[in-house]
Coordinates of C-alpha atoms and ligand atoms in Angstrom, one line a residue:
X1482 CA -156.4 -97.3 -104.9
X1483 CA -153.3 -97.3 -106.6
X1484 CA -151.5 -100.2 -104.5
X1485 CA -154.7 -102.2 -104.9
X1486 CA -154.8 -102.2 -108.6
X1487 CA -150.9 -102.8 -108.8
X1488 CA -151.2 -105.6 -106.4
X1489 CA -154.3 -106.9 -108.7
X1490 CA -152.0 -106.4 -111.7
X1491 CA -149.2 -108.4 -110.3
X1492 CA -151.3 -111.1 -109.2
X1493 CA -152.9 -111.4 -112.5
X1494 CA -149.7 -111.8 -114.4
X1495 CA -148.1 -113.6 -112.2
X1496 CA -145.0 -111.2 -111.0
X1497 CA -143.6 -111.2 -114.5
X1498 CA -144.5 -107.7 -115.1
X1499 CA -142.5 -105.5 -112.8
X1500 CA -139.6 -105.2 -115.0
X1501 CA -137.5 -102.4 -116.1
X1502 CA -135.5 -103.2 -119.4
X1503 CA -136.0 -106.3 -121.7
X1504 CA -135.1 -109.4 -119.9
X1505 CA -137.0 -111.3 -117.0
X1506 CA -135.1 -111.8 -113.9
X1507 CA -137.6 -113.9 -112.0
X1508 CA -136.9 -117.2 -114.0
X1509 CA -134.3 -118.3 -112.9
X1510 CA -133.3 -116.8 -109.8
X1511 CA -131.6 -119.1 -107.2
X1512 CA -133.5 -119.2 -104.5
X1513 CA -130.8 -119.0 -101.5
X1514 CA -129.1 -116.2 -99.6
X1515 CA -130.4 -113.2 -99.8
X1516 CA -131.1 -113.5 -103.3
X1517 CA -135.0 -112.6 -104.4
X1518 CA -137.0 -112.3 -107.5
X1519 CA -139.0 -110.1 -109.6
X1520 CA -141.9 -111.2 -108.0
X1521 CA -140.7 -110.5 -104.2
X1522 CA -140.1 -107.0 -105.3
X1523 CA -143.0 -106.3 -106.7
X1524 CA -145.0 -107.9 -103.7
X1525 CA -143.7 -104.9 -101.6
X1526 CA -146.3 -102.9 -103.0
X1527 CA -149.0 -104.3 -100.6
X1528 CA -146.3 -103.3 -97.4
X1529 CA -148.7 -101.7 -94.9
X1530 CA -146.1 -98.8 -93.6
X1531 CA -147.1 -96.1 -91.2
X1532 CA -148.2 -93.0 -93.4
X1533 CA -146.8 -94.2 -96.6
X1534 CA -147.4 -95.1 -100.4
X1535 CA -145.0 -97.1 -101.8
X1536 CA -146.3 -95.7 -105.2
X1537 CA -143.9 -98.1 -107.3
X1538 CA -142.1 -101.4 -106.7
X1539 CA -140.3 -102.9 -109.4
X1540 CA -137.1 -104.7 -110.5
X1541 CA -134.4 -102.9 -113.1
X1542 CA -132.4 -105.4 -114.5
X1543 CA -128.6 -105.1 -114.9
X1544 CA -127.9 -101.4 -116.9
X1545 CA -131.1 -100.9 -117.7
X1546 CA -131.3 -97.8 -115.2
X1547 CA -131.9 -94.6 -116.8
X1548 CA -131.7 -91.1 -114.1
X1549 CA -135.7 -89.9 -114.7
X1550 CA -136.2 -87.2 -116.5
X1551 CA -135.6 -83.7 -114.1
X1552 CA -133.4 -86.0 -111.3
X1553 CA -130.1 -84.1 -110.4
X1554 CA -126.9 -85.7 -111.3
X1555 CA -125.3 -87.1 -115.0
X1556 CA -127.1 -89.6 -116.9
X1557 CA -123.6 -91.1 -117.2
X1558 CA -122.3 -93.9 -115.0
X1559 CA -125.4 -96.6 -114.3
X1560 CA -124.4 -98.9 -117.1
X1561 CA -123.0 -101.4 -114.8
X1562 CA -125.3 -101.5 -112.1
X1563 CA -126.6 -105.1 -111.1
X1564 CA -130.4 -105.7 -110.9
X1565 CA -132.1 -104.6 -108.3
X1566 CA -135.4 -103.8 -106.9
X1567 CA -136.5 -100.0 -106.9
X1568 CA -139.4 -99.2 -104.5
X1569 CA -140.3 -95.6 -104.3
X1570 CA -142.4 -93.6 -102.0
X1571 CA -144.4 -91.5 -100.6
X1572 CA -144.2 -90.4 -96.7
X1573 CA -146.2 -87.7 -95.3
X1574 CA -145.7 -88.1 -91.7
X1575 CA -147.4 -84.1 -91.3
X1576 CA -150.1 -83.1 -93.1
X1577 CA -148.0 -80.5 -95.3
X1578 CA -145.5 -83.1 -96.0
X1579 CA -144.6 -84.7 -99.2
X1580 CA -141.5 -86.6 -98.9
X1581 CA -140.3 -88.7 -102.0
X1582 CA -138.0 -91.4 -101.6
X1583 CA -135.9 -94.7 -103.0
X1584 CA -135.0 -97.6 -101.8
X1585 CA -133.0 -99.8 -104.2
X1586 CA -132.3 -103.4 -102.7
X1587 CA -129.8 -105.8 -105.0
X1588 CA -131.5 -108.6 -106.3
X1589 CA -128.7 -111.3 -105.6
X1590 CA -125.5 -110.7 -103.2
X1591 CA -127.1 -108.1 -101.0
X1592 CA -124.2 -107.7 -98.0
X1593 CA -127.1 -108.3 -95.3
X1594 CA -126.5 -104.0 -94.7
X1595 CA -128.5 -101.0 -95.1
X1596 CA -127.0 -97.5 -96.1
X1597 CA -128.7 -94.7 -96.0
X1598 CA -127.0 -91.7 -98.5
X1599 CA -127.0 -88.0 -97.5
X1600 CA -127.8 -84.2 -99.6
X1601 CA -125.8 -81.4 -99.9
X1602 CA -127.1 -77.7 -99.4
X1603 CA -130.3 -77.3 -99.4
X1604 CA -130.9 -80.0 -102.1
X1605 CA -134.4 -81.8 -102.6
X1606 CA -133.3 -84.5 -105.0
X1607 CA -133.1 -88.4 -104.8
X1608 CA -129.4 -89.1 -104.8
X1609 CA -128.7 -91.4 -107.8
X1610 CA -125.3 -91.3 -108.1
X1611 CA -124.7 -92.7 -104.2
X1612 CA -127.6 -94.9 -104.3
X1613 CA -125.9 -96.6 -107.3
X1614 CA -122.3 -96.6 -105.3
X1615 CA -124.1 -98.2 -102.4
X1616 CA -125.9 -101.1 -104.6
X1617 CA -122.7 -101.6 -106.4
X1618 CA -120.8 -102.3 -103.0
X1619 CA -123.9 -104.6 -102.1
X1620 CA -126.2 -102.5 -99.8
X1621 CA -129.5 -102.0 -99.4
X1622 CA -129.8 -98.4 -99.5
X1623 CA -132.0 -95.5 -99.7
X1624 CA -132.3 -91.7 -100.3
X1625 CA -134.8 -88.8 -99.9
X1626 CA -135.7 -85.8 -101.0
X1627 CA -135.5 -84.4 -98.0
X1628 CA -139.5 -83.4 -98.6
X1629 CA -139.0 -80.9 -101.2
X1630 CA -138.1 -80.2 -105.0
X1631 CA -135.2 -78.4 -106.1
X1632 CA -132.1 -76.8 -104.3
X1633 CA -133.4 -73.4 -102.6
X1634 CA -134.9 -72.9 -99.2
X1635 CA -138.0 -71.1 -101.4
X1636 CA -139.9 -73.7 -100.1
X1637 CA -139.8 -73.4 -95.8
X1638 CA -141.6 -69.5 -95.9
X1639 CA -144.9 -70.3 -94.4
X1640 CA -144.6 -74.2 -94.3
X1641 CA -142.7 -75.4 -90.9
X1642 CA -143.5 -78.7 -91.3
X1643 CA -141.8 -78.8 -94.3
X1644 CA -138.9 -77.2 -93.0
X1645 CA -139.0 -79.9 -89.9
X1646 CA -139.0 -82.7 -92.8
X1647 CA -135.8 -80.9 -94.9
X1648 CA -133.9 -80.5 -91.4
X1649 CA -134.3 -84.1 -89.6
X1650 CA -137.5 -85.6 -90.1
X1651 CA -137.2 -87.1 -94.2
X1652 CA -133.7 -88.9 -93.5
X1653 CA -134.9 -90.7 -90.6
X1654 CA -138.5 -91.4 -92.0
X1655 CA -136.8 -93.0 -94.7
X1656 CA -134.3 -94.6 -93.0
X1657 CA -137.1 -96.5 -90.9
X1658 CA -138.5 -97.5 -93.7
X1659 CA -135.9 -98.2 -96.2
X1660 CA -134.8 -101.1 -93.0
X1661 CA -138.5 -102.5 -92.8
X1662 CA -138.8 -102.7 -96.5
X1663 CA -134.8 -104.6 -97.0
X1664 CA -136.2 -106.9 -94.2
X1665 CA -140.0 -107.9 -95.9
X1666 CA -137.7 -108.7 -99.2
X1667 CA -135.0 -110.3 -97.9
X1668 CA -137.5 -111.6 -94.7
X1669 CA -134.2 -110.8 -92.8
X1670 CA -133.6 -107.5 -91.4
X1671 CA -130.0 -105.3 -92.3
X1672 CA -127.7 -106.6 -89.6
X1673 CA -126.1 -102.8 -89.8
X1674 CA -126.9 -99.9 -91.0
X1675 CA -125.3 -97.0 -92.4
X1676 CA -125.1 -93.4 -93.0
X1677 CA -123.4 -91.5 -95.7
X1678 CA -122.7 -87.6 -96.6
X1679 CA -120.6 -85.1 -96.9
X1680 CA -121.9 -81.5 -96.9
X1681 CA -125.6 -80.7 -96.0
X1682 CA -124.8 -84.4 -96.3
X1683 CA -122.8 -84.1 -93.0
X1684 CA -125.1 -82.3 -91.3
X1685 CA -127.5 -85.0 -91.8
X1686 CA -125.0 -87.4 -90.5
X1687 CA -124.3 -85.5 -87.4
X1688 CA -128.2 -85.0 -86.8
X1689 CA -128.5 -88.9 -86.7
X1690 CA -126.1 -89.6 -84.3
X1691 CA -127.4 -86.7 -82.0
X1692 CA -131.3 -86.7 -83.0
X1693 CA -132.1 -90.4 -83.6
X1694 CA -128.9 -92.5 -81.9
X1695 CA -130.8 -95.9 -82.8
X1696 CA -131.0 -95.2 -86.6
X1697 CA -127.1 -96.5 -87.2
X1698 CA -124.6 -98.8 -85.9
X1699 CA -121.8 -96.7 -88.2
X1700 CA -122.1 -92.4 -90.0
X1701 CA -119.8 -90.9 -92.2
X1702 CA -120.0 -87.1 -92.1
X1703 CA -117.9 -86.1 -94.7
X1704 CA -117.2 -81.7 -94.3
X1705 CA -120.1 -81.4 -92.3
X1706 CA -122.3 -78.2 -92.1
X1707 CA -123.4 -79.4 -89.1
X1708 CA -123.8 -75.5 -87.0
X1709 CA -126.2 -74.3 -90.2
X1710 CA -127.0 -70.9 -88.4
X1711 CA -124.0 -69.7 -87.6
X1712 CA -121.7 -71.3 -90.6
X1713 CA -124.3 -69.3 -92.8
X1714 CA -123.1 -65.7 -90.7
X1715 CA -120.0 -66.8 -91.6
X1716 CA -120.5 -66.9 -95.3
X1717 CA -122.3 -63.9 -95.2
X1718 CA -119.6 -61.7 -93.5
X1719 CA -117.2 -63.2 -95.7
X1720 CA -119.1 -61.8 -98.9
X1721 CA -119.7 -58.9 -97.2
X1722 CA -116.0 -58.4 -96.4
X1723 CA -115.4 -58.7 -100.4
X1724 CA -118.8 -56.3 -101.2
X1725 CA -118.1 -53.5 -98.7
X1726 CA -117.0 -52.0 -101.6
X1727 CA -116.1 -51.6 -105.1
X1728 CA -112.1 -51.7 -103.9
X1729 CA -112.8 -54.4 -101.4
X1730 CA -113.5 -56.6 -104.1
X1731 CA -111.0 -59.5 -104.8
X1732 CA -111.0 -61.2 -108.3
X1733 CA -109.8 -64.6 -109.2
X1734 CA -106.4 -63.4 -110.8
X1735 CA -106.2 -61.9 -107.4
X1736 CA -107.2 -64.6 -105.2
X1737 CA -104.5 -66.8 -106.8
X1738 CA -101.9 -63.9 -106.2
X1739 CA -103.0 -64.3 -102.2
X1740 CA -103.0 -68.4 -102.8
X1741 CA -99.1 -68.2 -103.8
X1742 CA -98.5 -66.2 -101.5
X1743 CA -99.5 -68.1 -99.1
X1744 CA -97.8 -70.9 -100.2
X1745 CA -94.8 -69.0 -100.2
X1746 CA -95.3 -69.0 -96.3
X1747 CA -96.2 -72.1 -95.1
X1748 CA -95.9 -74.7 -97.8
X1749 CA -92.2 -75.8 -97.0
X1750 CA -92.9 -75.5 -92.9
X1751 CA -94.5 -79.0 -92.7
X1752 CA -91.2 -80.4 -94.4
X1753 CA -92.2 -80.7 -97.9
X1754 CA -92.6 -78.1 -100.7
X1755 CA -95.7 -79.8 -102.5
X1756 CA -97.9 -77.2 -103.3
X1757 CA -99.9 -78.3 -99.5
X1758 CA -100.5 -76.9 -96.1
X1759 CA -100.2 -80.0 -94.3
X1760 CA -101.4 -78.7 -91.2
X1761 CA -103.1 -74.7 -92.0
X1762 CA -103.1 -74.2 -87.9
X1763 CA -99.5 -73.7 -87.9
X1764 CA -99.8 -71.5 -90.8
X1765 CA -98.7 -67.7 -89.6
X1766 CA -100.1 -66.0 -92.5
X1767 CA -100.4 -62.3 -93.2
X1768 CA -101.9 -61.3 -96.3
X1769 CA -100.5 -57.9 -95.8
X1770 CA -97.1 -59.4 -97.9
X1771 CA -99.4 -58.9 -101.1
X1772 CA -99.5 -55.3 -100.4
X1773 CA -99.2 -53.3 -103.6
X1774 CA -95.6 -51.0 -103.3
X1775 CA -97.0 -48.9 -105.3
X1776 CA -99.9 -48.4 -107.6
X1777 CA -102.3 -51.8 -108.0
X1778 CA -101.5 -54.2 -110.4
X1779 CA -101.5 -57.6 -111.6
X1780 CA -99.3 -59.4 -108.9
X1781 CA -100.5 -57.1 -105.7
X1782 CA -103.5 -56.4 -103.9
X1783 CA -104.7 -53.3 -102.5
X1784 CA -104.9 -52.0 -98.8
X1785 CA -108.9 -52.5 -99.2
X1786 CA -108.3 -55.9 -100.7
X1787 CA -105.6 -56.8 -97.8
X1788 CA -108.1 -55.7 -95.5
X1789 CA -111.1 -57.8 -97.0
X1790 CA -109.1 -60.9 -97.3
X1791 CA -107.7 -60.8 -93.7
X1792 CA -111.3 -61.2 -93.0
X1793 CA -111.7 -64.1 -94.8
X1794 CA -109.2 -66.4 -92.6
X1795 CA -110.8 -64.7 -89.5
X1796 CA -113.2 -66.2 -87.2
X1797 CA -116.7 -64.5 -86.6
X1798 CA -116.9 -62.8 -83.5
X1799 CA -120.1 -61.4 -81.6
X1800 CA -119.0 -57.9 -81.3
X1801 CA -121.5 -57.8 -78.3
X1802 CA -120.8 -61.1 -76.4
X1803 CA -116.8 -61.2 -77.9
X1804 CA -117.5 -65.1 -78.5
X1805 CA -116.7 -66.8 -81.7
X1806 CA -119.9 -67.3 -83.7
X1807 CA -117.8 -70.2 -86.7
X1808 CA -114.2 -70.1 -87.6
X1809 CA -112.7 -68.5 -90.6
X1810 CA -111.2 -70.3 -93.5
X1811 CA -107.5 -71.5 -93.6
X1812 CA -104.8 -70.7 -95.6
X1813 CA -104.3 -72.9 -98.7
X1814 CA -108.3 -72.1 -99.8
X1815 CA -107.9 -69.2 -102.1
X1816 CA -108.3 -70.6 -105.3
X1817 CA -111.8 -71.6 -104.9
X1818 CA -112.8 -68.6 -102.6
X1819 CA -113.5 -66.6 -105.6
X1820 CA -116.4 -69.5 -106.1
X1821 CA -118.1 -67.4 -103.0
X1822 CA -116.5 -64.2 -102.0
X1823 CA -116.2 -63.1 -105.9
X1824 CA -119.8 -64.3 -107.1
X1825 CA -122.5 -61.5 -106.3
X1826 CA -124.3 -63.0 -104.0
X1827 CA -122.8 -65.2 -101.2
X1828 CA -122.9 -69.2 -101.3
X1829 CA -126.5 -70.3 -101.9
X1830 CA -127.1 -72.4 -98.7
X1831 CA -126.2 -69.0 -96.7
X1832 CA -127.9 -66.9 -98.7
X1833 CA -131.3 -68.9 -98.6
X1834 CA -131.2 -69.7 -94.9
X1835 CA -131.2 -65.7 -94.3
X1836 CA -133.8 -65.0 -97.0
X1837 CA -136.2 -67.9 -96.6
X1838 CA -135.7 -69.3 -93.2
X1839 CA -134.7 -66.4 -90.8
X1840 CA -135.5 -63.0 -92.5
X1841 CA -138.5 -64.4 -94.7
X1842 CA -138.3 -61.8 -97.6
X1843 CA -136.6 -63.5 -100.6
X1844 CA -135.4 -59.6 -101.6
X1845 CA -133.1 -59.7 -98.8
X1846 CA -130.1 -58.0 -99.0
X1847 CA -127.2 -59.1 -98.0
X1848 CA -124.9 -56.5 -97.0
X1849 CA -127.5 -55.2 -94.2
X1850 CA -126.5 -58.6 -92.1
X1851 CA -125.7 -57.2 -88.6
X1852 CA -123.8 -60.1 -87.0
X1853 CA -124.5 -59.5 -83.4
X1854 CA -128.6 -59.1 -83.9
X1855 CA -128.6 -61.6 -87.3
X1856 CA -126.9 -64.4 -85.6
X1857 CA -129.3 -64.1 -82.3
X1858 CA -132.4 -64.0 -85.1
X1859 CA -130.4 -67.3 -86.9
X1860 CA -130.3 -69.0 -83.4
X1861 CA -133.6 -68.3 -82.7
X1862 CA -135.3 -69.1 -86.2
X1863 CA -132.8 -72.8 -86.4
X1864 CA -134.7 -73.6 -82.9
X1865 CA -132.1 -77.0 -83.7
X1866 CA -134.4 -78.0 -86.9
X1867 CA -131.7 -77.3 -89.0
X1868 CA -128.1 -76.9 -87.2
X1869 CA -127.3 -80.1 -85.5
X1870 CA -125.1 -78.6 -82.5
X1871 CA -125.3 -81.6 -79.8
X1872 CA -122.3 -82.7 -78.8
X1873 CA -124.2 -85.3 -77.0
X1874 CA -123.4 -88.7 -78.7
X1875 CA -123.3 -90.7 -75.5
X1876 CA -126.5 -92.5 -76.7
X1877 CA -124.9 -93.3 -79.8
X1878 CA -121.6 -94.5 -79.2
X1879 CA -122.6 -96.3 -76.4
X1880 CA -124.2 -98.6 -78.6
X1881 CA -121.0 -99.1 -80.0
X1882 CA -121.8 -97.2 -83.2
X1883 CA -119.2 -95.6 -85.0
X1884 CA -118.4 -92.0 -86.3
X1885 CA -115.9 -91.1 -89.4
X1886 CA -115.8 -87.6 -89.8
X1887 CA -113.6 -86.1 -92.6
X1888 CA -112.9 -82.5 -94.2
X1889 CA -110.7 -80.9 -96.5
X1890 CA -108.4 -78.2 -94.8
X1891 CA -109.0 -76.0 -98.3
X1892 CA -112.7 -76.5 -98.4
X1893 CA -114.0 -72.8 -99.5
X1894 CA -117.7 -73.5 -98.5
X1895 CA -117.3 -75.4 -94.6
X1896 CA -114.7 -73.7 -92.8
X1897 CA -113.0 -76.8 -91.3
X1898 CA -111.7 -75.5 -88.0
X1899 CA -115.4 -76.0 -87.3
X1900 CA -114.8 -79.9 -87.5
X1901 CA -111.7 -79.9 -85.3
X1902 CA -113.7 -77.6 -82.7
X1903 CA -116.3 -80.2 -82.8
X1904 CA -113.8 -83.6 -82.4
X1905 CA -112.3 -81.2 -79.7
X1906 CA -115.7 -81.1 -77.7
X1907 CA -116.3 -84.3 -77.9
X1908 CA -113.5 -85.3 -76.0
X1909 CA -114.3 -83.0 -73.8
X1910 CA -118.0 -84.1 -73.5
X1911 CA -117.0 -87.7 -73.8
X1912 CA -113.5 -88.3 -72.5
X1913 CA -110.5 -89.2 -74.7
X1914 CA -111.4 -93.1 -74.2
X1915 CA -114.7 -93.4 -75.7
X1916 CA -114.1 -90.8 -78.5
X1917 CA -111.3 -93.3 -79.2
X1918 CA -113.4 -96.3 -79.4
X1919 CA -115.6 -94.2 -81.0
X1920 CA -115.2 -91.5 -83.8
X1921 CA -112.2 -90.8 -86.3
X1922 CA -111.4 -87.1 -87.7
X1923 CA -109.4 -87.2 -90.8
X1924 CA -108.1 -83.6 -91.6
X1925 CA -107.3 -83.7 -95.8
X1926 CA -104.4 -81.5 -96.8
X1927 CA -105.5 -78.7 -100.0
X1928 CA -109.0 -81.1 -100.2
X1929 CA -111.7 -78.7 -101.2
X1930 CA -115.5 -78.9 -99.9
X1931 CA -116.3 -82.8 -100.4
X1932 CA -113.8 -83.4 -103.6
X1933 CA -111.2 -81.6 -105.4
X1934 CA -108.6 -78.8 -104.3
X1935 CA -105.5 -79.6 -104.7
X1936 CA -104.4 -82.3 -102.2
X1937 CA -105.3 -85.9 -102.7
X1938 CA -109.6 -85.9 -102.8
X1939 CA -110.6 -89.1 -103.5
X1940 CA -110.8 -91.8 -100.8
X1941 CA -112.5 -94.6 -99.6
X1942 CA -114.3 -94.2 -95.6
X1943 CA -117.2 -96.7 -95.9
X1944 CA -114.4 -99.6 -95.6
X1945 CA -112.9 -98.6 -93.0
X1946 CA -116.1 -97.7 -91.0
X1947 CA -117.5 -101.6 -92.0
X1948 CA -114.1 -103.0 -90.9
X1949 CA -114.3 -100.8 -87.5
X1950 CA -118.3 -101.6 -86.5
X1951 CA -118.1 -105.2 -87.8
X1952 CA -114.8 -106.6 -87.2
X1953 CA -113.5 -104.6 -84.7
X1954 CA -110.5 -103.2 -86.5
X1955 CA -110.1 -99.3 -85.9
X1956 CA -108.9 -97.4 -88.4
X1957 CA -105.5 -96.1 -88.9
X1958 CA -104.6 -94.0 -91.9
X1959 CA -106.8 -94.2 -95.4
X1960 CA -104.8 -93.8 -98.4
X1961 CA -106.3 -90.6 -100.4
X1962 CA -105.6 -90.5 -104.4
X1963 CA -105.3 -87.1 -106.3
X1964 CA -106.6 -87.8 -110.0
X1965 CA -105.7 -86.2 -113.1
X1966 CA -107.2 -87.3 -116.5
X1967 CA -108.8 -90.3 -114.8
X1968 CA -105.2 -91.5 -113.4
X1969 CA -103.9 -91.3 -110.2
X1970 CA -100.8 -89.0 -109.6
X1971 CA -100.9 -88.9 -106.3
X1972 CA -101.1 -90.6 -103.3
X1973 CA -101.3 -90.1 -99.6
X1974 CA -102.0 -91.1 -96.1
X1975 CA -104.8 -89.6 -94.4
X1976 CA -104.2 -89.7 -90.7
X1977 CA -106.4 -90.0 -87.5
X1978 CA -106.4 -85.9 -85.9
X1979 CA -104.4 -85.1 -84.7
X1980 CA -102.0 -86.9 -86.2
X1981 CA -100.6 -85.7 -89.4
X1982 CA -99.0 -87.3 -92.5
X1983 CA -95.1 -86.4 -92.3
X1984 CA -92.5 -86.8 -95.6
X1985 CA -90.2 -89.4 -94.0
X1986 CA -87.6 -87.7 -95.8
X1987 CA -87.2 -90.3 -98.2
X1988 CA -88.8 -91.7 -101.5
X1989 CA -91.0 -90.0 -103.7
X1990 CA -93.2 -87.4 -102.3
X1991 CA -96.1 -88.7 -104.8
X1992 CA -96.4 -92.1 -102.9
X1993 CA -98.1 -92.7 -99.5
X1994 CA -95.5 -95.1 -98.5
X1995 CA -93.3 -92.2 -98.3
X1996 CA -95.1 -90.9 -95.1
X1997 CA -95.8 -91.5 -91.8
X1998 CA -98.4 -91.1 -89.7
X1999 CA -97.3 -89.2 -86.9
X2000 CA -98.6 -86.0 -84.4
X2001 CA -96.5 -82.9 -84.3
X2002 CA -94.5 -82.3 -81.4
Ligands
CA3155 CA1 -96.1 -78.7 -97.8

């Protein structure tokens, strides 16, 4: 009833309606290229899509975006956006579902691309923030809510379906329709299509290319989460490591005591004293050189604190089977472990996908995880909804679609050996060749989980991707900024793994020209 009466309201007024803000957009608009009026947008609202309400359709002209009231993210930063036609929805493609979702299509200069944008965790919000980087770069682009509210798991105990939508089913339900809808308003359908994340984000990216190889012609998995179940053992043993006991707990004074520390070990060893593990693999370090001499204080830890953070960098191992369950985090992370390991519960995502998905008893406690029988009952609860484990991609790539995977070697949430040990099967799944043609890992000295840290963070991968999957140029190195106070202060070379960015020796370590691109021999 509702698409009926907006349709019969359009109609009546002529199109002029559908506008957000104070001007109308559909005067004057030229009518060539891909550039559309008020009117087109609002006609989407009578788009007959397979068990879906578009429930609004309507054009926001230049700035006049304002984030709705509950939506995740800073109302800060949409003043410049261009007009652009926002359709929302409603896709139930299960009875239980409820899936809420954007597209926003530029109303002049779209790029003739689709890009799809990516959540973190176990978030149920519309993305705002990337939908408006993807409109501002030209795309038609969309985002979901994954088929829930909020950012817990609260919502999977008793309601699979829902937990089938947050896992695969609401990014590529969207994704199918955020194409058909860029192709009734443009009556041309995206030539390409992308997908973008980093995170939960990540996860979603490597689900794609394993679960639904036809979606994209380019991803971007930025430190992907990709093995959900046993990444989330991981975290667990890692807070349990720093909860065993009252002495086994390491504060944040502390944790920067083990961070200089390690520094102190491995900083210099890549050829530069930067404050940087350039490559944390190489990095031989023992926490035991914190060891108090004596009694504990300020610039030592304990033997109970030694032991809990040796933990920490340690992989996960079955004690039953004696295979690695995830990798442990590198050296170069402390600063930000204190974010997990110090809090009193462990990370969130881990937390929730023990309580809500494989335990189901939201008064779970963490310190009874038993990782031999818990990781078996993670395996078996993830059935592949969730973790997105495939190493598969032949479908994918052989389309000539495109993979850019990137993670920070400091990220405190994603340990990202797991990244490396999935490039690594790939080649082995895959063959050097096509991984080549393929898919690009770029490891990020001191980056944190997604941003920040305290190696250069900020970086560009969607041009390179674009240039790689529509012109044929593969990427080399990308050129990564570190920001302070909204200026840069650093810059550096980002290189393909397993290369690695090495000081040439000469000019100033603050400047990317001053490195080269090179693997270690
Ligand atoms: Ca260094």
């Amino acid at each position: 009833m509702k698409i009926v009466a907006a349709v019969a309201l359009g109609i009546l007024l002529g199109g002029l309606v559908c506008v957000i803000g104070n001007a109308d957009v559909s005067a004057d608009a030229p009518a060539a290229g891909h550039t559309v009026d008020a009117a087109a947008c609002m006609r989407l609202t009578s788009l007959r899509l397979p068990n879906t309400t578009i429930t609004s359709a309507q054009v926001v002209v230049a700035g006049a975006f304002k984030l709705p009231a509950g939506a995740s993210g800073t109302a800060e930063g949409f003043a410049d956006l261009p007009a652009f036609c926002r359709v929302e929805l409603s896709i139930k493609p299960s009875s239980d579902s409820d899936i809420k979702s954007e597209i926003w299509l530029p109303l002049s200069g779209w790029n003739g691309k689709f890009q799809m944008v990516g959540n973190g965790g176990w978030n149920g919000f519309i993305q705002y923030a990337a939908l408006a980087a993807a409109l501002r770069r030209g795309y038609a682009t969309a985002s979901t809510d994954t088929g829930h509210a909020g950012d817990t798991a609260s919502f999977a105990p008793g309601h699979p379906e829902k937990l089938i939508d947050f896992g695969y089913r609401a990014v590529h339900e969207t994704t199918l329709r955020g194409k058909t809808v860029a192709a009734a308003l443009y009556s041309a359908p995206p030539r390409l299509s992308y997908f973008t994340g980093c995170s939960g984000g990540g996860r979603q990216a490597f689900m794609e290319a394993q679960r639904y190889p036809d979606d994209f012609e380019g991803i971007i998995a930025g430190d992907p989460g990709w093995d959900r179940a046993a990444e989330s053992v991981q975290l667990i043993a890692a807070a349990q490591a720093t909860h065993k006991d009252a002495a086994s707990f390491i504060s944040k004074e502390k944790f920067a005591v083990l961070h200089q520390a390690a520094l102190d070990a491995c900083d210099a060893q890549d050829g530069l004293k930067d404050g940087l593990i350039n490559n944390p693999l190489r990095c031989k370090f023992d926490p035991g050189v914190t060891l108090c001499k004596g009694a504990d204080a300020a610039n030592c830890l304990t033997r109970p604190q030694v032991e809990a953070a040796k933990k920490l960098y340690a992989p996960i191992v079955d004690p039953q089977t004696g295979k690695e369950i995830f990798p442990g985090f590198e050296p170069g992370t402390e600063l930000r472990f204190a974010n997990n390991t110090a809090a009193p519960r462990p990370l969130g995502m881990a937390d929730d996908t023990f309580k809500y998905t494989v335990i189901g008893d939201p008064n779970w406690d963490f310190r009874t995880l038993d990782i031999h029988r818990d990781f078996v009952r993670s395996r078996e609860t993830d059935k592949g909804i969730v973790s997105a484990t495939s190493t598969n991609l032949k479908p994918y790539v052989s389309r000539g679609s495109k993979l850019i995977i990137y993670h920070g070697w400091a990220d405190q949430n994603v340990a990202p050996l797991s990244s490396v040990n999935y490039y690594n099967e790939l080649i082995k799944v895959l063959g050097k060749k096509t991984v080549e043609d393929s898919v690009r890992l770029y490891m990020a000295p001191g980056m944190g989980h997604c941003a920040g840290g305290e190696g250069p963070s900020v970086f560009d991968t969607l041009t390179p991707l674009d240039e790689w999957r529509e012109k044929g140029i593969a990427p080399k190195e990308i050129i990564a900024s570190q920001m302070a106070g909204g200026k840069v202060t650093r810059t550096r070379p980002l290189c393909p793994y397993p290369q690695e960015a090495q000081y040439k020796g000469n000019g100033s370590p603050d400047h990317a020209e001053s490195f080269v691109c090179r693997r270690d021999q």
